[in-house]
């Protein structure tokens, strides 16, 4: 017989199968583990499983009301209508702009054709005037010769002879450099595009090499010519040029070599290497440049052939005077 336990002494769990086992006090540090043991499935997973089960059974997702579905559907339809309307409104101005641009291009082409036709008429009339001057009074042959010489100097007479032909063209798209260096050449466009300053530099280098006559795309350069730009277009004598830009210069047979050895050749080499522009220099045994626009006389003084008679004014009214020749002394 075992000794009896004293009161108040814990002798361990009872071996009596009928009585429930006694538990000690709950440890607060075991709260998280106890919570995991009681609910091992996350509430979010449980809600997702419930929705999936409801969809499989043909029911509605829990928590989504029919009015909410209707509102979402209505908002979606309205957004679709707004997007469609915006697309249509954006396309309409583009079509109108394209039509206006096409009309403007047609007007510009028509104006250019009219200018070219009148230029041909001016050249024809100038040729007729020159022919009439040559077939005029035989006593005026010296004056006609002098006029022809001056016409060669000022560029109003067509010329032909040994020539140098220089072609400038924009760089191909694949050869355009990435750096925006166009500001160094006086342009605000693509650095691979030939600008007015390039044409000016080449023309000035040709004059410096000894060129006697220069034409750019068939437009003769004279003392009143200007090489300018308007937007992306290059103007010579206020007429736009189309690429490529062909510069024809007449001069001595060694004009091409002098141009290539001077500043002009260095400039073309820089255009090709730094900007990718296409350049070509050819020496022609025979070239031609057309006549330029006739100059307009604004002031003229006749040559004194004889001494005019001296006149004295005679007052006739406060605002008018008349002249009478003096009598020659006897």
mmCIF file of C-alpha atoms in Angstrom:
data_model
loop_
_atom_site.group_PDB
_atom_site.id
_atom_site.type_symbol
_atom_site.label_atom_id
_atom_site.label_comp_id
_atom_site.label_asym_id
_atom_site.label_seq_id
_atom_site.Cartn_x
_atom_site.Cartn_y
_atom_site.Cartn_z
ATOM 1 C CA UNK A 1 0.000 0.000 0.000
ATOM 2 C CA UNK A 2 1.388 3.259 -1.153
ATOM 3 C CA UNK A 3 1.586 6.143 1.121
ATOM 4 C CA UNK A 4 -1.207 8.686 0.870
ATOM 5 C CA UNK A 5 -0.479 11.966 -0.744
ATOM 6 C CA UNK A 6 -0.479 14.947 1.384
ATOM 7 C CA UNK A 7 -3.067 17.630 0.658
ATOM 8 C CA UNK A 8 -1.941 20.395 -1.733
ATOM 9 C CA UNK A 9 0.730 18.254 -3.336
ATOM 10 C CA UNK A 10 0.566 17.671 -7.095
ATOM 11 C CA UNK A 11 1.240 14.036 -7.702
ATOM 12 C CA UNK A 12 1.008 14.327 -11.533
ATOM 13 C CA UNK A 13 -1.859 13.436 -13.805
ATOM 14 C CA UNK A 14 -4.451 11.106 -12.451
ATOM 15 C CA UNK A 15 -4.526 7.586 -13.800
ATOM 16 C CA UNK A 16 -8.262 7.459 -13.444
ATOM 17 C CA UNK A 17 -9.645 7.052 -16.990
ATOM 18 C CA UNK A 18 -13.024 8.460 -16.050
ATOM 19 C CA UNK A 19 -11.870 11.915 -15.050
ATOM 20 C CA UNK A 20 -10.664 14.479 -17.695
ATOM 21 C CA UNK A 21 -7.030 15.434 -17.524
ATOM 22 C CA UNK A 22 -6.268 18.628 -15.787
ATOM 23 C CA UNK A 23 -4.470 21.440 -17.709
ATOM 24 C CA UNK A 24 -2.074 23.957 -16.390
ATOM 25 C CA UNK A 25 -2.373 27.707 -16.890
ATOM 26 C CA UNK A 26 -2.181 28.962 -20.575
ATOM 27 C CA UNK A 27 1.192 30.445 -21.536
ATOM 28 C CA UNK A 28 0.804 33.857 -23.338
ATOM 29 C CA UNK A 29 3.809 33.097 -25.521
ATOM 30 C CA UNK A 30 1.927 30.217 -27.110
ATOM 31 C CA UNK A 31 -0.939 32.396 -28.400
ATOM 32 C CA UNK A 32 0.280 32.448 -32.035
ATOM 33 C CA UNK A 33 0.811 28.693 -32.142
ATOM 34 C CA UNK A 34 -2.586 28.079 -30.554
ATOM 35 C CA UNK A 35 -4.218 30.404 -33.151
ATOM 36 C CA UNK A 36 -2.536 28.512 -36.017
ATOM 37 C CA UNK A 37 -3.694 25.196 -34.561
ATOM 38 C CA UNK A 38 -7.289 26.365 -34.204
ATOM 39 C CA UNK A 39 -7.584 27.968 -37.749
ATOM 40 C CA UNK A 40 -4.862 26.612 -40.085
ATOM 41 C CA UNK A 41 -6.507 28.142 -43.236
ATOM 42 C CA UNK A 42 -6.077 31.865 -43.909
ATOM 43 C CA UNK A 43 -9.401 33.794 -44.043
ATOM 44 C CA UNK A 44 -8.556 35.057 -47.540
ATOM 45 C CA UNK A 45 -8.154 31.510 -48.842
ATOM 46 C CA UNK A 46 -11.402 30.550 -47.188
ATOM 47 C CA UNK A 47 -13.241 33.470 -48.858
ATOM 48 C CA UNK A 48 -11.726 32.613 -52.261
ATOM 49 C CA UNK A 49 -12.729 28.983 -51.868
ATOM 50 C CA UNK A 50 -16.248 30.059 -50.967
ATOM 51 C CA UNK A 51 -16.529 32.271 -54.067
ATOM 52 C CA UNK A 52 -15.214 29.499 -56.322
ATOM 53 C CA UNK A 53 -17.681 27.055 -54.857
ATOM 54 C CA UNK A 54 -20.504 29.542 -55.361
ATOM 55 C CA UNK A 55 -19.531 30.083 -59.020
ATOM 56 C CA UNK A 56 -19.387 26.348 -59.660
ATOM 57 C CA UNK A 57 -22.843 25.936 -58.190
ATOM 58 C CA UNK A 58 -24.187 28.724 -60.444
ATOM 59 C CA UNK A 59 -24.626 31.205 -57.688
ATOM 60 C CA UNK A 60 -23.286 34.736 -57.348
ATOM 61 C CA UNK A 61 -20.061 35.647 -55.694
ATOM 62 C CA UNK A 62 -20.561 36.506 -52.076
ATOM 63 C CA UNK A 63 -20.376 40.190 -51.303
ATOM 64 C CA UNK A 64 -21.170 41.420 -54.886
ATOM 65 C CA UNK A 65 -24.587 42.957 -55.282
ATOM 66 C CA UNK A 66 -26.567 43.107 -58.558
ATOM 67 C CA UNK A 67 -26.629 46.917 -58.389
ATOM 68 C CA UNK A 68 -22.835 46.999 -58.268
ATOM 69 C CA UNK A 69 -22.636 44.849 -61.386
ATOM 70 C CA UNK A 70 -25.056 47.191 -63.168
ATOM 71 C CA UNK A 71 -23.069 50.283 -62.203
ATOM 72 C CA UNK A 72 -19.796 48.736 -63.418
ATOM 73 C CA UNK A 73 -21.392 47.733 -66.726
ATOM 74 C CA UNK A 74 -22.867 51.217 -67.219
ATOM 75 C CA UNK A 75 -19.542 52.942 -66.504
ATOM 76 C CA UNK A 76 -17.754 50.609 -68.937
ATOM 77 C CA UNK A 77 -20.227 51.388 -71.721
ATOM 78 C CA UNK A 78 -19.932 55.133 -71.122
ATOM 79 C CA UNK A 79 -16.138 54.984 -71.199
ATOM 80 C CA UNK A 80 -16.267 53.090 -74.478
ATOM 81 C CA UNK A 81 -18.550 55.720 -75.997
ATOM 82 C CA UNK A 82 -16.285 58.551 -74.814
ATOM 83 C CA UNK A 83 -13.167 56.889 -76.238
ATOM 84 C CA UNK A 84 -14.888 56.253 -79.582
ATOM 85 C CA UNK A 85 -16.100 59.845 -79.793
ATOM 86 C CA UNK A 86 -12.622 61.168 -78.990
ATOM 87 C CA UNK A 87 -11.054 59.017 -81.714
ATOM 88 C CA UNK A 88 -13.556 60.256 -84.293
ATOM 89 C CA UNK A 89 -13.003 63.887 -83.265
ATOM 90 C CA UNK A 90 -9.239 63.472 -83.508
ATOM 91 C CA UNK A 91 -9.402 61.959 -86.978
ATOM 92 C CA UNK A 92 -11.600 64.696 -88.447
ATOM 93 C CA UNK A 93 -9.084 67.569 -87.940
ATOM 94 C CA UNK A 94 -6.313 65.391 -89.380
ATOM 95 C CA UNK A 95 -8.326 64.816 -92.548
ATOM 96 C CA UNK A 96 -9.133 68.526 -92.847
ATOM 97 C CA UNK A 97 -5.480 69.436 -92.300
ATOM 98 C CA UNK A 98 -4.372 66.972 -94.976
ATOM 99 C CA UNK A 99 -6.882 68.438 -97.438
ATOM 100 C CA UNK A 100 -5.763 72.004 -96.692
ATOM 101 C CA UNK A 101 -2.126 70.999 -97.107
ATOM 102 C CA UNK A 102 -2.891 69.361 -100.451
ATOM 103 C CA UNK A 103 -4.634 72.506 -101.667
ATOM 104 C CA UNK A 104 -1.692 74.641 -100.519
ATOM 105 C CA UNK A 105 0.774 72.378 -102.331
ATOM 106 C CA UNK A 106 -1.267 72.652 -105.521
ATOM 107 C CA UNK A 107 -1.317 76.445 -105.267
ATOM 108 C CA UNK A 108 2.442 76.573 -104.694
ATOM 109 C CA UNK A 109 3.081 74.282 -107.664
ATOM 110 C CA UNK A 110 0.846 76.418 -109.869
ATOM 111 C CA UNK A 111 2.627 79.611 -108.763
ATOM 112 C CA UNK A 112 6.046 78.045 -109.401
ATOM 113 C CA UNK A 113 4.939 76.957 -112.877
ATOM 114 C CA UNK A 114 3.700 80.490 -113.627
ATOM 115 C CA UNK A 115 7.002 81.983 -112.409
ATOM 116 C CA UNK A 116 9.000 79.554 -114.539
ATOM 117 C CA UNK A 117 6.887 80.358 -117.605
ATOM 118 C CA UNK A 118 7.347 84.099 -117.137
ATOM 119 C CA UNK A 119 11.056 83.592 -116.602
ATOM 120 C CA UNK A 120 11.256 81.873 -119.979
ATOM 121 C CA UNK A 121 9.361 84.759 -121.530
ATOM 122 C CA UNK A 122 11.807 87.239 -119.975
ATOM 123 C CA UNK A 123 14.772 85.290 -121.358
ATOM 124 C CA UNK A 124 13.194 85.207 -124.821
ATOM 125 C CA UNK A 125 12.551 88.943 -124.762
ATOM 126 C CA UNK A 126 16.106 89.604 -123.635
ATOM 127 C CA UNK A 127 17.430 87.564 -126.550
ATOM 128 C CA UNK A 128 15.238 89.533 -128.939
ATOM 129 C CA UNK A 129 16.461 92.822 -127.489
ATOM 130 C CA UNK A 130 20.074 91.728 -127.879
ATOM 131 C CA UNK A 131 19.432 90.702 -131.500
ATOM 132 C CA UNK A 132 17.816 94.050 -132.256
ATOM 133 C CA UNK A 133 20.748 95.875 -130.711
ATOM 134 C CA UNK A 134 23.221 93.926 -132.858
ATOM 135 C CA UNK A 135 21.221 94.560 -136.033
ATOM 136 C CA UNK A 136 20.681 98.245 -135.344
ATOM 137 C CA UNK A 137 22.540 101.265 -136.618
ATOM 138 C CA UNK A 138 25.941 100.217 -138.093
ATOM 139 C CA UNK A 139 27.465 103.364 -136.671
ATOM 140 C CA UNK A 140 26.570 102.137 -133.198
ATOM 141 C CA UNK A 141 28.690 98.968 -133.458
ATOM 142 C CA UNK A 142 31.155 100.105 -130.823
ATOM 143 C CA UNK A 143 28.353 100.730 -128.328
ATOM 144 C CA UNK A 144 26.856 97.283 -129.060
ATOM 145 C CA UNK A 145 30.229 95.608 -128.476
ATOM 146 C CA UNK A 146 30.634 97.459 -125.209
ATOM 147 C CA UNK A 147 27.118 96.451 -124.158
ATOM 148 C CA UNK A 148 27.901 92.788 -124.912
ATOM 149 C CA UNK A 149 31.081 92.971 -122.821
ATOM 150 C CA UNK A 150 29.218 94.519 -119.925
ATOM 151 C CA UNK A 151 26.536 91.841 -120.284
ATOM 152 C CA UNK A 152 29.177 89.154 -119.791
ATOM 153 C CA UNK A 153 30.424 90.906 -116.675
ATOM 154 C CA UNK A 154 27.036 91.421 -115.043
ATOM 155 C CA UNK A 155 25.680 88.007 -116.030
ATOM 156 C CA UNK A 156 22.931 88.944 -118.487
ATOM 157 C CA UNK A 157 24.478 86.888 -121.305
ATOM 158 C CA UNK A 158 24.665 83.086 -121.455
ATOM 159 C CA UNK A 159 28.203 81.681 -121.359
ATOM 160 C CA UNK A 160 29.930 78.361 -122.140
ATOM 161 C CA UNK A 161 33.411 76.950 -121.628
ATOM 162 C CA UNK A 162 35.505 74.719 -119.336
ATOM 163 C CA UNK A 163 33.505 74.107 -116.194
ATOM 164 C CA UNK A 164 33.479 72.557 -112.736
ATOM 165 C CA UNK A 165 30.267 70.867 -111.583
ATOM 166 C CA UNK A 166 29.724 70.390 -107.828
ATOM 167 C CA UNK A 167 26.761 68.398 -106.528
ATOM 168 C CA UNK A 168 25.533 68.706 -102.928
ATOM 169 C CA UNK A 169 22.853 66.445 -101.457
ATOM 170 C CA UNK A 170 21.451 65.594 -98.037
ATOM 171 C CA UNK A 171 22.882 62.680 -96.102
ATOM 172 C CA UNK A 172 20.984 59.384 -96.260
ATOM 173 C CA UNK A 173 18.910 58.621 -93.181
ATOM 174 C CA UNK A 174 21.257 55.824 -92.098
ATOM 175 C CA UNK A 175 24.293 58.129 -92.127
ATOM 176 C CA UNK A 176 22.869 60.998 -90.092
ATOM 177 C CA UNK A 177 25.006 61.747 -87.004
ATOM 178 C CA UNK A 178 23.337 61.655 -83.602
ATOM 179 C CA UNK A 179 24.801 64.875 -82.210
ATOM 180 C CA UNK A 180 22.754 68.080 -82.753
ATOM 181 C CA UNK A 181 25.548 70.174 -84.309
ATOM 182 C CA UNK A 182 23.407 71.978 -86.837
ATOM 183 C CA UNK A 183 23.630 75.255 -84.907
ATOM 184 C CA UNK A 184 27.324 75.503 -85.812
ATOM 185 C CA UNK A 185 26.352 75.706 -89.506
ATOM 186 C CA UNK A 186 23.636 78.333 -89.093
ATOM 187 C CA UNK A 187 20.669 75.962 -89.379
ATOM 188 C CA UNK A 188 18.086 74.578 -86.977
ATOM 189 C CA UNK A 189 17.287 71.479 -88.965
ATOM 190 C CA UNK A 190 18.679 68.000 -89.306
ATOM 191 C CA UNK A 191 22.500 68.177 -89.236
ATOM 192 C CA UNK A 192 22.684 65.920 -92.278
ATOM 193 C CA UNK A 193 20.705 68.336 -94.446
ATOM 194 C CA UNK A 194 22.406 70.781 -96.803
ATOM 195 C CA UNK A 195 21.538 74.341 -95.777
ATOM 196 C CA UNK A 196 21.865 77.735 -97.449
ATOM 197 C CA UNK A 197 25.149 78.514 -95.700
ATOM 198 C CA UNK A 198 26.713 75.424 -97.299
ATOM 199 C CA UNK A 199 25.739 76.581 -100.780
ATOM 200 C CA UNK A 200 27.019 80.087 -99.997
ATOM 201 C CA UNK A 201 30.369 78.736 -98.796
ATOM 202 C CA UNK A 202 30.865 76.631 -101.934
ATOM 203 C CA UNK A 203 29.892 79.516 -104.255
ATOM 204 C CA UNK A 204 32.259 81.919 -102.482
ATOM 205 C CA UNK A 205 35.077 79.359 -102.682
ATOM 206 C CA UNK A 206 34.483 79.052 -106.444
ATOM 207 C CA UNK A 207 34.635 82.819 -106.873
ATOM 208 C CA UNK A 208 37.846 82.824 -104.874
ATOM 209 C CA UNK A 209 39.322 80.072 -107.051
ATOM 210 C CA UNK A 210 38.803 82.216 -110.164
ATOM 211 C CA UNK A 211 35.321 81.305 -111.447
ATOM 212 C CA UNK A 212 33.997 83.668 -114.101
ATOM 213 C CA UNK A 213 30.327 82.615 -114.067
ATOM 214 C CA UNK A 214 28.289 80.460 -111.640
ATOM 215 C CA UNK A 215 24.802 78.977 -111.836
ATOM 216 C CA UNK A 216 22.987 76.961 -109.151
ATOM 217 C CA UNK A 217 20.322 74.575 -110.450
ATOM 218 C CA UNK A 218 20.078 76.715 -113.594
ATOM 219 C CA UNK A 219 19.873 80.071 -111.751
ATOM 220 C CA UNK A 220 22.685 82.440 -112.739
ATOM 221 C CA UNK A 221 24.453 84.304 -109.956
ATOM 222 C CA UNK A 222 24.890 88.026 -110.565
ATOM 223 C CA UNK A 223 25.890 90.993 -108.457
ATOM 224 C CA UNK A 224 22.306 91.240 -107.162
ATOM 225 C CA UNK A 225 21.777 87.521 -106.468
ATOM 226 C CA UNK A 226 21.059 86.217 -102.983
ATOM 227 C CA UNK A 227 21.335 82.715 -101.513
ATOM 228 C CA UNK A 228 18.889 82.498 -98.635
ATOM 229 C CA UNK A 229 16.640 80.042 -96.835
ATOM 230 C CA UNK A 230 12.929 79.980 -96.059
ATOM 231 C CA UNK A 231 12.089 77.241 -93.602
ATOM 232 C CA UNK A 232 13.728 74.122 -94.991
ATOM 233 C CA UNK A 233 13.988 75.467 -98.564
ATOM 234 C CA UNK A 234 17.049 77.087 -100.139
ATOM 235 C CA UNK A 235 16.334 80.153 -102.280
ATOM 236 C CA UNK A 236 18.484 81.517 -105.106
ATOM 237 C CA UNK A 237 17.249 84.744 -106.676
ATOM 238 C CA UNK A 238 14.158 84.286 -104.465
ATOM 239 C CA UNK A 239 13.292 80.986 -106.143
ATOM 240 C CA UNK A 240 13.254 77.696 -104.218
ATOM 241 C CA UNK A 241 15.667 74.945 -105.206
ATOM 242 C CA UNK A 242 15.099 71.197 -105.173
ATOM 243 C CA UNK A 243 17.783 68.746 -104.115
ATOM 244 C CA UNK A 244 20.308 67.755 -105.251
ATOM 245 C CA UNK A 245 21.961 71.152 -105.577
ATOM 246 C CA UNK A 246 24.108 71.346 -108.709
ATOM 247 C CA UNK A 247 26.587 74.243 -108.868
ATOM 248 C CA UNK A 248 28.158 74.887 -112.298
ATOM 249 C CA UNK A 249 31.114 77.251 -112.528
ATOM 250 C CA UNK A 250 32.974 78.395 -115.663
ATOM 251 C CA UNK A 251 36.601 79.391 -115.617
ATOM 252 C CA UNK A 252 40.125 78.317 -116.504
ATOM 253 C CA UNK A 253 40.811 74.605 -117.099
ATOM 254 C CA UNK A 254 42.563 74.353 -113.703
ATOM 255 C CA UNK A 255 39.582 75.800 -111.802
ATOM 256 C CA UNK A 256 38.683 72.392 -110.348
ATOM 257 C CA UNK A 257 42.150 71.697 -108.975
ATOM 258 C CA UNK A 258 42.417 75.162 -107.438
ATOM 259 C CA UNK A 259 39.014 74.756 -105.813
ATOM 260 C CA UNK A 260 39.844 71.322 -104.370
ATOM 261 C CA UNK A 261 43.206 72.518 -103.032
ATOM 262 C CA UNK A 262 41.683 75.556 -101.327
ATOM 263 C CA UNK A 263 39.038 76.263 -98.735
ATOM 264 C CA UNK A 264 36.274 74.824 -100.923
ATOM 265 C CA UNK A 265 37.759 71.332 -100.980
ATOM 266 C CA UNK A 266 38.307 71.372 -97.203
ATOM 267 C CA UNK A 267 34.711 72.497 -96.636
ATOM 268 C CA UNK A 268 33.296 69.704 -98.805
ATOM 269 C CA UNK A 269 35.461 67.157 -96.998
ATOM 270 C CA UNK A 270 34.109 68.357 -93.651
ATOM 271 C CA UNK A 271 30.515 68.161 -94.907
ATOM 272 C CA UNK A 272 31.029 64.552 -95.969
ATOM 273 C CA UNK A 273 32.971 63.345 -92.919
ATOM 274 C CA UNK A 274 31.256 65.236 -90.084
ATOM 275 C CA UNK A 275 27.675 65.457 -91.346
ATOM 276 C CA UNK A 276 27.368 62.615 -93.863
ATOM 277 C CA UNK A 277 26.398 64.954 -96.733
ATOM 278 C CA UNK A 278 26.940 63.628 -100.246
ATOM 279 C CA UNK A 279 29.355 65.689 -102.351
ATOM 280 C CA UNK A 280 30.708 65.243 -105.862
ATOM 281 C CA UNK A 281 33.182 67.395 -107.829
ATOM 282 C CA UNK A 282 33.631 66.916 -111.570
ATOM 283 C CA UNK A 283 35.641 68.766 -114.179
ATOM 284 C CA UNK A 284 33.824 69.197 -117.499
ATOM 285 C CA UNK A 285 35.587 70.069 -120.757
ATOM 286 C CA UNK A 286 32.549 72.068 -121.783
ATOM 287 C CA UNK A 287 29.812 73.495 -119.619
ATOM 288 C CA UNK A 288 27.177 76.203 -119.902
ATOM 289 C CA UNK A 289 25.403 78.659 -117.646
ATOM 290 C CA UNK A 290 22.229 80.533 -118.629
ATOM 291 C CA UNK A 291 21.748 84.269 -118.696
ATOM 292 C CA UNK A 292 20.684 85.968 -115.527
ATOM 293 C CA UNK A 293 17.895 88.431 -114.936
ATOM 294 C CA UNK A 294 18.444 91.772 -116.650
ATOM 295 C CA UNK A 295 19.493 94.584 -114.394
ATOM 296 C CA UNK A 296 17.207 97.564 -113.918
ATOM 297 C CA UNK A 297 18.607 101.024 -114.606
ATOM 298 C CA UNK A 298 17.683 103.451 -111.844
ATOM 299 C CA UNK A 299 20.115 106.264 -112.581
ATOM 300 C CA UNK A 300 21.660 107.241 -115.923
ATOM 301 C CA UNK A 301 23.819 110.092 -117.186
ATOM 302 C CA UNK A 302 24.206 110.737 -120.907
ATOM 303 C CA UNK A 303 27.672 111.275 -122.272
ATOM 304 C CA UNK A 304 28.384 114.929 -123.091
ATOM 305 C CA UNK A 305 28.731 115.160 -126.866
ATOM 306 C CA UNK A 306 28.584 118.933 -127.029
ATOM 307 C CA UNK A 307 28.287 121.827 -124.635
ATOM 308 C CA UNK A 308 24.615 122.705 -124.104
ATOM 309 C CA UNK A 309 23.423 126.268 -124.451
ATOM 310 C CA UNK A 310 23.384 128.281 -121.258
ATOM 311 C CA UNK A 311 19.932 129.147 -120.006
ATOM 312 C CA UNK A 312 18.662 131.683 -117.494
ATOM 313 C CA UNK A 313 15.448 131.294 -115.571
ATOM 314 C CA UNK A 314 12.720 133.868 -116.076
ATOM 315 C CA UNK A 315 10.233 134.185 -113.290
ATOM 316 C CA UNK A 316 6.650 133.732 -114.499
ATOM 317 C CA UNK A 317 4.843 132.908 -111.289
ATOM 318 C CA UNK A 318 5.709 132.152 -107.684
ATOM 319 C CA UNK A 319 5.636 128.398 -108.397
ATOM 320 C CA UNK A 320 6.712 128.155 -112.066
ATOM 321 C CA UNK A 321 9.860 129.125 -113.983
ATOM 322 C CA UNK A 322 10.652 129.078 -117.668
ATOM 323 C CA UNK A 323 14.002 129.098 -119.411
ATOM 324 C CA UNK A 324 15.060 131.066 -122.462
ATOM 325 C CA UNK A 325 18.390 130.733 -124.251
ATOM 326 C CA UNK A 326 20.734 133.665 -123.995
ATOM 327 C CA UNK A 327 21.737 135.472 -127.142
ATOM 328 C CA UNK A 328 25.166 134.649 -128.356
ATOM 329 C CA UNK A 329 27.550 137.599 -128.212
ATOM 330 C CA UNK A 330 28.145 139.344 -131.492
#
